[in-house]
């Protein structure tokens, strides 16, 4: 039987690793914008890449979603929710841009 304290330590260690990784990725994104060393499009690509990596870090370390068979249902639910939200946002933007064109 596993020790409950050992399980707590493993959880705390996982959260700590995730926190440090998220903090480092956030700092890297702010640094890329504050001190740009490349063009604006490349900076945008760097920030978007760091955002995607940070999403993966949050899924893995905070939401405990991995590619294991037991967590695939959770991953499918998150991906479906993301799809629905993206459809709603893109539809709203299409409507707003169409209204903007008609007002001009």
Short mmCIF file of N, CA and C in Angstrom, two decimals:
data_model
loop_
_atom_site.label_atom_id
_atom_site.label_comp_id
_atom_site.label_asym_id
_atom_site.label_seq_id
_atom_site.Cartn_x
_atom_site.Cartn_y
_atom_site.Cartn_z
N UNK A 1 0.84 -1.16 0.00
CA UNK A 1 0.00 0.00 0.00
C UNK A 1 0.90 1.24 0.00
N UNK A 2 0.53 2.24 -0.78
CA UNK A 2 1.37 3.43 -0.89
C UNK A 2 1.14 4.37 0.28
N UNK A 3 2.16 5.08 0.60
CA UNK A 3 2.13 6.02 1.70
C UNK A 3 1.41 7.30 1.25
N UNK A 4 0.41 7.80 2.03
CA UNK A 4 -0.30 9.03 1.62
C UNK A 4 0.63 10.24 1.56
N UNK A 5 1.63 10.27 2.44
CA UNK A 5 2.56 11.39 2.41
C UNK A 5 3.41 11.38 1.14
N UNK A 6 3.74 10.20 0.66
CA UNK A 6 4.51 10.08 -0.58
C UNK A 6 3.69 10.61 -1.76
N UNK A 7 2.41 10.30 -1.75
CA UNK A 7 1.53 10.79 -2.82
C UNK A 7 1.40 12.31 -2.77
N UNK A 8 1.29 12.86 -1.55
CA UNK A 8 1.21 14.32 -1.41
C UNK A 8 2.49 14.98 -1.90
N UNK A 9 3.64 14.40 -1.57
CA UNK A 9 4.91 14.96 -2.02
C UNK A 9 5.01 14.94 -3.54
N UNK A 10 4.55 13.85 -4.14
CA UNK A 10 4.60 13.76 -5.61
C UNK A 10 3.69 14.81 -6.24
N UNK A 11 2.50 15.03 -5.66
CA UNK A 11 1.59 16.05 -6.18
C UNK A 11 2.18 17.44 -6.03
N UNK A 12 2.75 17.72 -4.88
CA UNK A 12 3.34 19.04 -4.65
C UNK A 12 4.51 19.26 -5.60
N UNK A 13 5.32 18.21 -5.82
CA UNK A 13 6.45 18.33 -6.74
C UNK A 13 5.96 18.59 -8.15
N UNK A 14 4.89 17.93 -8.56
CA UNK A 14 4.32 18.15 -9.89
C UNK A 14 3.81 19.57 -10.04
N UNK A 15 3.09 20.05 -9.04
CA UNK A 15 2.59 21.43 -9.09
C UNK A 15 3.73 22.44 -9.10
N UNK A 16 4.77 22.17 -8.34
CA UNK A 16 5.91 23.08 -8.29
C UNK A 16 6.64 23.13 -9.63
N UNK A 17 6.83 21.99 -10.26
CA UNK A 17 7.47 21.96 -11.58
C UNK A 17 6.61 22.72 -12.59
N UNK A 18 5.31 22.52 -12.55
CA UNK A 18 4.40 23.23 -13.45
C UNK A 18 4.40 24.72 -13.21
N UNK A 19 4.45 25.12 -11.94
CA UNK A 19 4.47 26.54 -11.61
C UNK A 19 5.74 27.20 -12.13
N UNK A 20 6.87 26.56 -11.91
CA UNK A 20 8.15 27.12 -12.37
C UNK A 20 8.18 27.19 -13.89
N UNK A 21 7.69 26.14 -14.56
CA UNK A 21 7.67 26.14 -16.02
C UNK A 21 6.75 27.22 -16.57
N UNK A 22 5.56 27.37 -15.98
CA UNK A 22 4.63 28.41 -16.42
C UNK A 22 5.20 29.80 -16.18
N UNK A 23 5.85 29.98 -15.05
CA UNK A 23 6.47 31.27 -14.74
C UNK A 23 7.59 31.58 -15.72
N UNK A 24 8.41 30.59 -16.05
CA UNK A 24 9.50 30.80 -17.00
C UNK A 24 8.97 31.11 -18.40
N UNK A 25 7.92 30.41 -18.81
CA UNK A 25 7.34 30.67 -20.14
C UNK A 25 6.70 32.05 -20.20
N UNK A 26 6.04 32.47 -19.14
CA UNK A 26 5.45 33.80 -19.10
C UNK A 26 6.54 34.87 -19.14
N UNK A 27 7.60 34.67 -18.37
CA UNK A 27 8.72 35.61 -18.39
C UNK A 27 9.39 35.67 -19.75
N UNK A 28 9.51 34.54 -20.42
CA UNK A 28 10.10 34.52 -21.76
C UNK A 28 9.24 35.28 -22.75
N UNK A 29 7.92 35.15 -22.64
CA UNK A 29 7.02 35.89 -23.54
C UNK A 29 7.12 37.39 -23.30
N UNK A 30 7.14 37.79 -22.03
CA UNK A 30 7.28 39.21 -21.73
C UNK A 30 8.63 39.73 -22.20
N UNK A 31 9.68 38.96 -22.05
CA UNK A 31 11.01 39.38 -22.50
C UNK A 31 11.06 39.50 -24.02
N UNK A 32 10.40 38.60 -24.72
CA UNK A 32 10.39 38.65 -26.18
C UNK A 32 9.70 39.90 -26.68
N UNK A 33 8.69 40.36 -25.95
CA UNK A 33 7.98 41.57 -26.36
C UNK A 33 8.72 42.82 -25.89
N UNK A 34 9.27 42.78 -24.70
CA UNK A 34 9.94 43.95 -24.13
C UNK A 34 11.25 44.26 -24.84
N UNK A 35 12.05 43.23 -25.14
CA UNK A 35 13.34 43.41 -25.80
C UNK A 35 13.34 42.62 -27.10
N UNK A 36 12.65 43.12 -28.12
CA UNK A 36 12.58 42.35 -29.36
C UNK A 36 13.93 42.31 -30.07
N UNK A 37 14.35 41.13 -30.44
CA UNK A 37 15.60 40.98 -31.17
C UNK A 37 15.35 40.60 -32.62
N UNK A 38 14.09 40.34 -32.96
CA UNK A 38 13.69 39.99 -34.32
C UNK A 38 12.51 40.88 -34.71
N UNK A 39 12.01 40.71 -35.91
CA UNK A 39 10.89 41.52 -36.38
C UNK A 39 9.60 41.26 -35.62
N UNK A 40 8.61 42.07 -35.92
CA UNK A 40 7.35 41.96 -35.18
C UNK A 40 6.61 40.66 -35.49
N UNK A 41 6.69 40.18 -36.72
CA UNK A 41 6.02 38.91 -37.05
C UNK A 41 6.69 37.74 -36.36
N UNK A 42 8.00 37.77 -36.30
CA UNK A 42 8.72 36.69 -35.62
C UNK A 42 8.45 36.73 -34.12
N UNK A 43 8.37 37.94 -33.56
CA UNK A 43 8.04 38.08 -32.14
C UNK A 43 6.65 37.52 -31.86
N UNK A 44 5.71 37.81 -32.75
CA UNK A 44 4.36 37.26 -32.59
C UNK A 44 4.38 35.74 -32.66
N UNK A 45 5.17 35.19 -33.57
CA UNK A 45 5.28 33.73 -33.69
C UNK A 45 5.90 33.13 -32.43
N UNK A 46 6.90 33.81 -31.87
CA UNK A 46 7.53 33.32 -30.64
C UNK A 46 6.53 33.33 -29.49
N UNK A 47 5.78 34.41 -29.37
CA UNK A 47 4.80 34.51 -28.28
C UNK A 47 3.71 33.46 -28.44
N UNK A 48 3.24 33.24 -29.66
CA UNK A 48 2.22 32.20 -29.88
C UNK A 48 2.78 30.80 -29.60
N UNK A 49 4.02 30.56 -29.97
CA UNK A 49 4.65 29.27 -29.66
C UNK A 49 4.78 29.06 -28.16
N UNK A 50 5.21 30.11 -27.45
CA UNK A 50 5.31 30.00 -26.00
C UNK A 50 3.94 29.79 -25.36
N UNK A 51 2.90 30.39 -25.93
CA UNK A 51 1.54 30.20 -25.40
C UNK A 51 1.10 28.75 -25.59
N UNK A 52 1.41 28.17 -26.73
CA UNK A 52 1.04 26.77 -26.95
C UNK A 52 1.79 25.84 -25.99
N UNK A 53 3.06 26.12 -25.77
CA UNK A 53 3.83 25.30 -24.83
C UNK A 53 3.26 25.47 -23.42
N UNK A 54 2.86 26.69 -23.09
CA UNK A 54 2.30 26.92 -21.76
C UNK A 54 0.96 26.19 -21.60
N UNK A 55 0.16 26.11 -22.65
CA UNK A 55 -1.08 25.33 -22.57
C UNK A 55 -0.78 23.87 -22.29
N UNK A 56 0.24 23.34 -22.95
CA UNK A 56 0.62 21.95 -22.72
C UNK A 56 1.09 21.75 -21.28
N UNK A 57 1.86 22.72 -20.77
CA UNK A 57 2.32 22.64 -19.38
C UNK A 57 1.13 22.64 -18.43
N UNK A 58 0.14 23.50 -18.67
CA UNK A 58 -1.03 23.54 -17.80
C UNK A 58 -1.82 22.24 -17.87
N UNK A 59 -1.99 21.72 -19.08
CA UNK A 59 -2.70 20.44 -19.21
C UNK A 59 -1.99 19.34 -18.45
N UNK A 60 -0.69 19.27 -18.58
CA UNK A 60 0.08 18.16 -18.01
C UNK A 60 0.23 18.29 -16.49
N UNK A 61 0.65 19.45 -16.02
CA UNK A 61 1.03 19.58 -14.61
C UNK A 61 -0.11 20.01 -13.69
N UNK A 62 -1.08 20.77 -14.21
CA UNK A 62 -2.16 21.23 -13.33
C UNK A 62 -3.45 20.45 -13.53
N UNK A 63 -3.79 20.14 -14.78
CA UNK A 63 -5.01 19.39 -15.03
C UNK A 63 -4.77 17.89 -15.09
N UNK A 64 -3.51 17.46 -15.06
CA UNK A 64 -3.11 16.06 -15.06
C UNK A 64 -3.69 15.30 -16.25
N UNK A 65 -3.66 15.95 -17.42
CA UNK A 65 -4.14 15.32 -18.64
C UNK A 65 -2.93 14.89 -19.45
N UNK A 66 -2.82 13.60 -19.67
CA UNK A 66 -1.72 13.05 -20.44
C UNK A 66 -2.30 12.29 -21.63
N UNK A 67 -1.45 11.62 -22.36
CA UNK A 67 -1.92 10.82 -23.48
C UNK A 67 -2.22 9.38 -23.08
N UNK A 68 -2.29 9.12 -21.80
CA UNK A 68 -2.65 7.78 -21.33
C UNK A 68 -4.11 7.48 -21.68
N UNK A 69 -4.44 6.21 -21.78
CA UNK A 69 -5.79 5.83 -22.19
C UNK A 69 -6.86 6.33 -21.21
N UNK A 70 -6.53 6.43 -19.94
CA UNK A 70 -7.52 6.85 -18.95
C UNK A 70 -7.84 8.34 -19.07
N UNK A 71 -6.94 9.14 -19.62
CA UNK A 71 -7.15 10.58 -19.69
C UNK A 71 -7.58 11.05 -21.08
N UNK A 72 -7.75 10.14 -22.01
CA UNK A 72 -8.10 10.53 -23.37
C UNK A 72 -9.50 11.12 -23.46
N UNK A 73 -10.41 10.67 -22.62
CA UNK A 73 -11.76 11.24 -22.63
C UNK A 73 -11.73 12.70 -22.19
N UNK A 74 -10.92 13.00 -21.18
CA UNK A 74 -10.78 14.39 -20.75
C UNK A 74 -10.18 15.24 -21.86
N UNK A 75 -9.19 14.71 -22.54
CA UNK A 75 -8.55 15.45 -23.62
C UNK A 75 -9.55 15.70 -24.76
N UNK A 76 -10.35 14.72 -25.09
CA UNK A 76 -11.37 14.90 -26.14
C UNK A 76 -12.37 15.97 -25.73
N UNK A 77 -12.78 15.98 -24.47
CA UNK A 77 -13.72 16.98 -23.99
C UNK A 77 -13.12 18.38 -24.11
N UNK A 78 -11.87 18.52 -23.75
CA UNK A 78 -11.21 19.83 -23.83
C UNK A 78 -11.07 20.26 -25.28
N UNK A 79 -10.68 19.36 -26.17
CA UNK A 79 -10.55 19.70 -27.58
C UNK A 79 -11.89 20.07 -28.21
N UNK A 80 -12.95 19.36 -27.86
CA UNK A 80 -14.28 19.68 -28.37
C UNK A 80 -14.74 21.04 -27.85
N UNK A 81 -14.51 21.31 -26.58
CA UNK A 81 -14.87 22.62 -26.02
C UNK A 81 -14.10 23.73 -26.70
N UNK A 82 -12.83 23.49 -26.98
CA UNK A 82 -12.02 24.48 -27.68
C UNK A 82 -12.57 24.73 -29.08
N UNK A 83 -12.98 23.67 -29.77
CA UNK A 83 -13.56 23.82 -31.10
C UNK A 83 -14.83 24.67 -31.06
N UNK A 84 -15.70 24.39 -30.12
CA UNK A 84 -16.95 25.15 -30.01
C UNK A 84 -16.66 26.62 -29.70
N UNK A 85 -15.73 26.89 -28.81
CA UNK A 85 -15.40 28.27 -28.48
C UNK A 85 -14.79 28.99 -29.67
N UNK A 86 -13.91 28.30 -30.41
CA UNK A 86 -13.31 28.92 -31.60
C UNK A 86 -14.38 29.21 -32.66
N UNK A 87 -15.34 28.32 -32.84
CA UNK A 87 -16.43 28.58 -33.78
C UNK A 87 -17.26 29.79 -33.35
N UNK A 88 -17.54 29.91 -32.06
CA UNK A 88 -18.32 31.05 -31.58
C UNK A 88 -17.56 32.36 -31.75
N UNK A 89 -16.27 32.35 -31.43
CA UNK A 89 -15.47 33.57 -31.57
C UNK A 89 -15.33 33.96 -33.03
N UNK A 90 -15.03 32.99 -33.89
CA UNK A 90 -14.87 33.32 -35.31
C UNK A 90 -16.19 33.80 -35.91
N UNK A 91 -17.31 33.21 -35.54
CA UNK A 91 -18.60 33.68 -36.03
C UNK A 91 -18.90 35.09 -35.57
N UNK A 92 -18.58 35.39 -34.33
CA UNK A 92 -18.78 36.74 -33.81
C UNK A 92 -17.92 37.75 -34.57
N UNK A 93 -16.67 37.38 -34.83
CA UNK A 93 -15.79 38.28 -35.58
C UNK A 93 -16.28 38.51 -37.00
N UNK A 94 -16.79 37.48 -37.65
CA UNK A 94 -17.33 37.64 -39.00
C UNK A 94 -18.50 38.62 -38.99
N UNK A 95 -19.38 38.46 -38.02
CA UNK A 95 -20.54 39.36 -37.93
C UNK A 95 -20.09 40.79 -37.65
N UNK A 96 -19.17 40.98 -36.72
CA UNK A 96 -18.71 42.32 -36.40
C UNK A 96 -17.98 42.97 -37.56
N UNK A 97 -17.14 42.23 -38.26
CA UNK A 97 -16.44 42.81 -39.40
C UNK A 97 -17.40 43.13 -40.53
N UNK A 98 -18.43 42.30 -40.74
CA UNK A 98 -19.43 42.59 -41.75
C UNK A 98 -20.19 43.87 -41.38
N UNK A 99 -20.56 44.02 -40.12
CA UNK A 99 -21.25 45.24 -39.69
C UNK A 99 -20.35 46.45 -39.84
N UNK A 100 -19.08 46.30 -39.58
CA UNK A 100 -18.13 47.41 -39.72
C UNK A 100 -18.04 47.85 -41.18
N UNK A 101 -17.97 46.89 -42.09
CA UNK A 101 -17.92 47.22 -43.51
C UNK A 101 -19.20 47.93 -43.97
N UNK A 102 -20.33 47.51 -43.45
CA UNK A 102 -21.58 48.15 -43.84
C UNK A 102 -21.74 49.57 -43.28
N UNK A 103 -21.08 49.84 -42.15
CA UNK A 103 -21.16 51.15 -41.53
C UNK A 103 -20.23 52.17 -42.22
N UNK A 104 -19.20 51.69 -42.87
CA UNK A 104 -18.22 52.59 -43.48
C UNK A 104 -18.71 53.12 -44.77
#
